[in-house]
Short mmCIF file of C-alpha atoms and ligand atoms in Angstrom, two decimals:
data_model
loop_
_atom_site.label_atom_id
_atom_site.label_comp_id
_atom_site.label_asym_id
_atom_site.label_seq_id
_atom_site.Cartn_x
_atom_site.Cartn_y
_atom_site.Cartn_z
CA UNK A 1 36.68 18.67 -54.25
CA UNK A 2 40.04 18.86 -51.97
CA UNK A 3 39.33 18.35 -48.17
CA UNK A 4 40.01 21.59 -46.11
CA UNK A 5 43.79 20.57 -44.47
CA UNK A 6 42.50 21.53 -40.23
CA UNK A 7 45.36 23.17 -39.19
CA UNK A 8 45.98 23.27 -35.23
CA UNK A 9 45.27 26.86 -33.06
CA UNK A 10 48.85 27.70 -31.41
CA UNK A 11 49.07 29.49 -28.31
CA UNK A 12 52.85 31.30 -27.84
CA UNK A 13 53.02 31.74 -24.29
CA UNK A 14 55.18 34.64 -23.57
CA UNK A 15 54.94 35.37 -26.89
CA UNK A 16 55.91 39.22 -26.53
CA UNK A 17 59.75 38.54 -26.32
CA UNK A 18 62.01 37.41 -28.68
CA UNK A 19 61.79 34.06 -29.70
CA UNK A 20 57.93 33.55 -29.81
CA UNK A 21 57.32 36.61 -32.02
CA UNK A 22 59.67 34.88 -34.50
CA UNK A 23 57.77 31.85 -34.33
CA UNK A 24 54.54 33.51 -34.62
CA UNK A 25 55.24 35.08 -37.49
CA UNK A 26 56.20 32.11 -39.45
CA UNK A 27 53.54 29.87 -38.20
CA UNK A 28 50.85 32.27 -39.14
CA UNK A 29 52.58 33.18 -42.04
CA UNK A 30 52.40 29.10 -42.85
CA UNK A 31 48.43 29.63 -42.44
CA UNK A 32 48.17 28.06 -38.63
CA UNK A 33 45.88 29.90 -36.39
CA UNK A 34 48.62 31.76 -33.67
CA UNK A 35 47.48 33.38 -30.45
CA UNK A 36 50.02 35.65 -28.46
CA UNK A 37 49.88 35.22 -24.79
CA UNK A 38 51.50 37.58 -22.00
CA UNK A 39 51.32 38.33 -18.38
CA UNK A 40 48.96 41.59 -20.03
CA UNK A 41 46.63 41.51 -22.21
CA UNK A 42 47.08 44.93 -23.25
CA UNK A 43 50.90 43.94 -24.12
CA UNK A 44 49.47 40.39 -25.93
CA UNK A 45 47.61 42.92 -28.31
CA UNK A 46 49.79 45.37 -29.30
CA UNK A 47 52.47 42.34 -29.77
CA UNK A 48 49.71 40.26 -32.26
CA UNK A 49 48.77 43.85 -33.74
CA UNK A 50 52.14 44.39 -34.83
CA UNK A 51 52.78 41.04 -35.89
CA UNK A 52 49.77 41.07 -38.20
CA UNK A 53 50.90 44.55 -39.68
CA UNK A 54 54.02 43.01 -40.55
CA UNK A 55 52.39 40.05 -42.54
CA UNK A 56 49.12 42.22 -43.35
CA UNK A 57 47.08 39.82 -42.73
CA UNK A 58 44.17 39.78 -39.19
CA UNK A 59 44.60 36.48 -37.98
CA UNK A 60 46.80 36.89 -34.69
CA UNK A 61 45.18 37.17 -31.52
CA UNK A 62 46.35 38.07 -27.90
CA UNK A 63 45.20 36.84 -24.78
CA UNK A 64 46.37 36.60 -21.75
CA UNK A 65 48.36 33.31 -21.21
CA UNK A 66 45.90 31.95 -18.97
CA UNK A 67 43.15 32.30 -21.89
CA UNK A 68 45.48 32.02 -24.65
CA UNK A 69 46.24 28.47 -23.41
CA UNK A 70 42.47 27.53 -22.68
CA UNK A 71 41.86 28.64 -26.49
CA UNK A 72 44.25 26.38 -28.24
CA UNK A 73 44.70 23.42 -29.48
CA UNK A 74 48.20 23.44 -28.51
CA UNK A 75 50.97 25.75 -26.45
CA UNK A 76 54.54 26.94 -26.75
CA UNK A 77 55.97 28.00 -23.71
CA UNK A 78 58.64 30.69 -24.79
CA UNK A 79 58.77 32.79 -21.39
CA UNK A 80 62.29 34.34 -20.26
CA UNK A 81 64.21 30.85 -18.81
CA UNK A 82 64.19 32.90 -14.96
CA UNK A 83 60.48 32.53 -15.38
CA UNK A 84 59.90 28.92 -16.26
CA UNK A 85 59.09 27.54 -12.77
CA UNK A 86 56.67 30.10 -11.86
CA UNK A 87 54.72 29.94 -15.41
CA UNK A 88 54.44 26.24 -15.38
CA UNK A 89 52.98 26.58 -11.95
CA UNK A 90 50.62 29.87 -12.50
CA UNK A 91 49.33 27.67 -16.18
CA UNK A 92 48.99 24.51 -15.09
CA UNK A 93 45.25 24.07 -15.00
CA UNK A 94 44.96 25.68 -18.37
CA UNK A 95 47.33 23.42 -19.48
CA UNK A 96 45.49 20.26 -18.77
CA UNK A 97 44.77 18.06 -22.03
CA UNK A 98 47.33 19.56 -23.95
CA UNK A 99 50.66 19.30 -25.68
CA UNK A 100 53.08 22.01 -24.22
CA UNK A 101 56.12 22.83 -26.24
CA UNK A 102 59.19 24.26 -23.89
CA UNK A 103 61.73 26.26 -25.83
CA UNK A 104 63.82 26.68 -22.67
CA UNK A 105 67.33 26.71 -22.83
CA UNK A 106 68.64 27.87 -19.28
CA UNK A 107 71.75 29.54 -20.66
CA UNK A 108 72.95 33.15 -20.18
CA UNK A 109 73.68 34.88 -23.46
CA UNK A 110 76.46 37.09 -21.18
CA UNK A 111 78.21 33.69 -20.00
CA UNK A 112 77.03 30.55 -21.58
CA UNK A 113 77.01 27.33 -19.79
CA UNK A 114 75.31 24.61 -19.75
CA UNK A 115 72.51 23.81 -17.05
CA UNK A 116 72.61 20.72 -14.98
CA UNK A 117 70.29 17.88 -15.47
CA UNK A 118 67.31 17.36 -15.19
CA UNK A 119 65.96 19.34 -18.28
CA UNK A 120 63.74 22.26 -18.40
CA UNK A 121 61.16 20.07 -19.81
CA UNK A 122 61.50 17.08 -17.63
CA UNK A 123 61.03 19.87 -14.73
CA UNK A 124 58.10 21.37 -16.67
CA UNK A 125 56.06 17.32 -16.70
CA UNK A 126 56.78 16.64 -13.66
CA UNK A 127 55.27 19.84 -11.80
CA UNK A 128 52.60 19.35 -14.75
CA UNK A 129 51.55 15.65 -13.98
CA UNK A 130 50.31 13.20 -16.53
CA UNK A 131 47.13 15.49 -17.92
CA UNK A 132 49.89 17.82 -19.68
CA UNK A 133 52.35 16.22 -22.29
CA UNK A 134 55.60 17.79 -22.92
CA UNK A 135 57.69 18.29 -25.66
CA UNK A 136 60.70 20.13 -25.44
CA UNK A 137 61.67 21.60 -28.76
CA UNK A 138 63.39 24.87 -30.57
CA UNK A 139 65.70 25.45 -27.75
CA UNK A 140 68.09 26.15 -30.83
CA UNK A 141 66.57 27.59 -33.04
CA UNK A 142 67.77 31.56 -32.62
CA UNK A 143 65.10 34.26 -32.82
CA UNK A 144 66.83 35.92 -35.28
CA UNK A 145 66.99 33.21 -37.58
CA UNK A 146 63.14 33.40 -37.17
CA UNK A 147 62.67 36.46 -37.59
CA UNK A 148 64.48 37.62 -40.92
CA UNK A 149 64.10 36.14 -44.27
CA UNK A 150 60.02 35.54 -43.53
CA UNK A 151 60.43 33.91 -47.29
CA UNK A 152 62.90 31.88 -46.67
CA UNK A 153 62.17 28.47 -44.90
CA UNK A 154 64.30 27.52 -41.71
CA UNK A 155 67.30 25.18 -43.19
CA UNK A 156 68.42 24.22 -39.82
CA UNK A 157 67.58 20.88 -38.12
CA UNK A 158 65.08 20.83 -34.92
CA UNK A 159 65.61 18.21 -32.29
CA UNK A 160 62.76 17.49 -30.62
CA UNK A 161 62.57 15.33 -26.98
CA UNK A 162 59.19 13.60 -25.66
CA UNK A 163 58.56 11.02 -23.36
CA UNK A 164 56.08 9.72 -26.28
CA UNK A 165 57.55 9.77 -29.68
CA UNK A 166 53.55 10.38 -31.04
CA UNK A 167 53.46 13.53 -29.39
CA UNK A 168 56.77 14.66 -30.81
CA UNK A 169 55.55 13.50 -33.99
CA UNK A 170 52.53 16.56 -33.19
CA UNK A 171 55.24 18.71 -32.80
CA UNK A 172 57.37 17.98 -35.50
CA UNK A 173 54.43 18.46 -37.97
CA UNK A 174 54.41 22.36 -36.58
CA UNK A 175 58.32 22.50 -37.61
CA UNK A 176 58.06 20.75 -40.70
CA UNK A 177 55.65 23.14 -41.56
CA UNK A 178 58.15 25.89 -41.34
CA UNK A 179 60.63 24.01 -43.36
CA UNK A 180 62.71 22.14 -40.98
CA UNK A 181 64.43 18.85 -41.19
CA UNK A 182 63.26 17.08 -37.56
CA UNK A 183 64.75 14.58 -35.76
CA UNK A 184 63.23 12.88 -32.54
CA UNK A 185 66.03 12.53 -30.18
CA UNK A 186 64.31 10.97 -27.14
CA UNK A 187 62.69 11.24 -24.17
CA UNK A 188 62.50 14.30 -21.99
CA UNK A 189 65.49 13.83 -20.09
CA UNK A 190 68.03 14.44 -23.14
CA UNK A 191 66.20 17.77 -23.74
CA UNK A 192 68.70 18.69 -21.48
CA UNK A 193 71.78 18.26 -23.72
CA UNK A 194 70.04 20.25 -26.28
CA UNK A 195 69.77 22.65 -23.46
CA UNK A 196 73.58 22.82 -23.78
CA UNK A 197 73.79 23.04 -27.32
CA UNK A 198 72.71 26.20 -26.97
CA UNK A 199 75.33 27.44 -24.74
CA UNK A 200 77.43 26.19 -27.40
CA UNK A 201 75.95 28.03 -30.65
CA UNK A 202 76.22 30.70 -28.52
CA UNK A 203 79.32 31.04 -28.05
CA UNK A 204 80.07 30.17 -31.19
CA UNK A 205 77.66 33.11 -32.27
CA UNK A 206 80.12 35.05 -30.26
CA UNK A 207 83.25 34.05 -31.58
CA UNK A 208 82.54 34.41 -35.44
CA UNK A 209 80.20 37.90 -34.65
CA UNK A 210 76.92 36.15 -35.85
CA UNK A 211 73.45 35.74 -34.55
CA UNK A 212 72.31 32.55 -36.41
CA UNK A 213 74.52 29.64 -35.40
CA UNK A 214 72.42 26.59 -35.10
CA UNK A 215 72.93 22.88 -36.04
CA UNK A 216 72.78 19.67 -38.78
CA UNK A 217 72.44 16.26 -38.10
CA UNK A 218 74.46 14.02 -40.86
CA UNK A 219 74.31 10.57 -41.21
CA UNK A 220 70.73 9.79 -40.99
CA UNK A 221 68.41 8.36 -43.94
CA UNK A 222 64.62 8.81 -43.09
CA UNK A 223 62.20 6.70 -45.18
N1 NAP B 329 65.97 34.30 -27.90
C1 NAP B 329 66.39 33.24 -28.56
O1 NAP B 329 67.12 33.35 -29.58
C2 NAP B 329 65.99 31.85 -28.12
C3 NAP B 329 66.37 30.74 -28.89
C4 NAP B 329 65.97 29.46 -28.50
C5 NAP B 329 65.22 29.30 -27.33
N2 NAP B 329 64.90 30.41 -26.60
C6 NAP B 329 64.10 30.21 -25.38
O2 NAP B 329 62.89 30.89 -25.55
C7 NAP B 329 62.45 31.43 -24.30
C8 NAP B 329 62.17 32.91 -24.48
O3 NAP B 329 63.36 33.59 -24.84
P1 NAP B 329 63.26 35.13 -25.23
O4 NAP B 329 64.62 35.54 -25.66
O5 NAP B 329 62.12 35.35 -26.13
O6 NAP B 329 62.93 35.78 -23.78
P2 NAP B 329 62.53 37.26 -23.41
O7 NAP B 329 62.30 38.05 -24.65
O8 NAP B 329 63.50 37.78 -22.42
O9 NAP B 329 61.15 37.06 -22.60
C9 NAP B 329 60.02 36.42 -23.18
C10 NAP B 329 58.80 36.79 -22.36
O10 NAP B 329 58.85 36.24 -21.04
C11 NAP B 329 57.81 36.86 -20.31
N3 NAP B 329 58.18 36.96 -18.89
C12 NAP B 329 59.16 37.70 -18.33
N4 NAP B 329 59.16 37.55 -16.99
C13 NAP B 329 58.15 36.68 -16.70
C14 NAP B 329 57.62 36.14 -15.49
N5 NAP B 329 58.14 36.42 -14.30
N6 NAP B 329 56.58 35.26 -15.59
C15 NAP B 329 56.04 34.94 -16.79
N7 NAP B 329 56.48 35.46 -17.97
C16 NAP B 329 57.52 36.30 -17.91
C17 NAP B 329 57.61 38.26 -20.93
O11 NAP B 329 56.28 38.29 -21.43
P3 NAP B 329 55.14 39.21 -20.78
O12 NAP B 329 55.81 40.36 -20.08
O13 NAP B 329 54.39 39.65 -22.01
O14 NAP B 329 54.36 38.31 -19.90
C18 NAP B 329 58.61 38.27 -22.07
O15 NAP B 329 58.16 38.96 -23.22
C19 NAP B 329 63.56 31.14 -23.28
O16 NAP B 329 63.22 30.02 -22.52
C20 NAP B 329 64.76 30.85 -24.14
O17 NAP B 329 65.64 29.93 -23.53
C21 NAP B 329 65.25 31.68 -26.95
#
């Protein structure tokens, strides 16, 4: 008899956008238990609804964020980057005990730069105090690279920052999952040069008319 492999409930908070739809999909695709959360619950079910027509399967919930993070094992903050300070602050008691993923990147598509230190993470544990550990990851990883070629794992690389290389060893199990080659690349405060990667594969995206640009790390053997 095979043990049952326990597979972690993921909350997507914000998950009615762009990028957490695309990670949604893959993660539940994968077999992980996903639940969609949004300012409205009406919009956090229609958004899991559609998602589960897509892969015809039931499995996708939607909650609001404040119960979508109180159900799961672990969240993924993937709210629009104007909103970050004010959904760290509205989640933080449903927060407490958990791992919180931040996707932020606080660069505009229209005219990408990158943001001053300190990162979007090292802003997000800080407001969120020791009971909350973050772990800022995916910032670029494009949503449309999620979102097409379901069958298809992710070839790109994921950098992934935490204070605590254990909890971005959590993490890196969720992106492994979907493929991905990790690499831990240190504590929160460097999450914000990854930050800036993204204003560069975006404008790179711009320059060669492409959607997908994201990045490889050479040089590295892992045992
Ligand atoms: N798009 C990409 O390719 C990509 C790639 C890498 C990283 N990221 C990062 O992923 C995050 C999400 O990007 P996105 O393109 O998916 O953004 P988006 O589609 O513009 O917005 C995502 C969600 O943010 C929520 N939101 C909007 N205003 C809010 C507010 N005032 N308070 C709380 N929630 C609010 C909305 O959810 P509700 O209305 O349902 O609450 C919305 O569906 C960003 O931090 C971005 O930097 C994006």
């Amino acid at each position: 008899m095979t043990a049952e492999k326990i597979l972690p409930t993921i909350a997507i908070l914000g998950g009615t956008g762009n990028e957490g739809p695309g990670l949604a999909l893959r993660w539940a695709k994968y077999g992980f238990q996903v639940i969609i959360g949004s300012r409205q619950l009406e919009k956090a079910r229609a958004t899991a609804e559609k998602l589960n027509k897509e892969l015809g399967i039931q499995t996708i919930e939607g909650y609001d964020n404040s119960t979508a993070a109180r159900k799961a094992d672990l969240c993924v903050l993937t709210v629009v980057q104007s909103a970050h300070e004010q959904a760290i602050e509205s989640l933080k008691n449903d927060l407490k005990g958990k791992i919180l993923v931040d996707t932020t990147a606080r660069v505009d598509y229209r005219d990408p730069r990158p943001p001053a230190p300190p990162a979007a993470a090292r802003l997000a544990q800080e407001k969120l105090g020791d009971q909350v550990r973050v772990v800022a990851a995916f910032q670029n990883v494009p949503a449309a690279s999620l979102r097409n070629n379901l069958d298809e794992p992710l070839e790109e690389d994921l950098l992934i920052c935490a204070d605590d290389p254990d909890d971005a060893a959590e993490v890196a199990k969720l992106a492994e999952a979907l493929g991905m080659n990790v690499y831990y690349a240190g504590n929160l405060d460097n999450a914000v040069v990854i930050e800036g990667l993204t204003s560069i594969l975006i404008s790179i995206n711009k320059y060669y008319r492409s959607r997908t640009a994201s990045i490889q790390i050479t040089g590295i053997k892992k045992e």
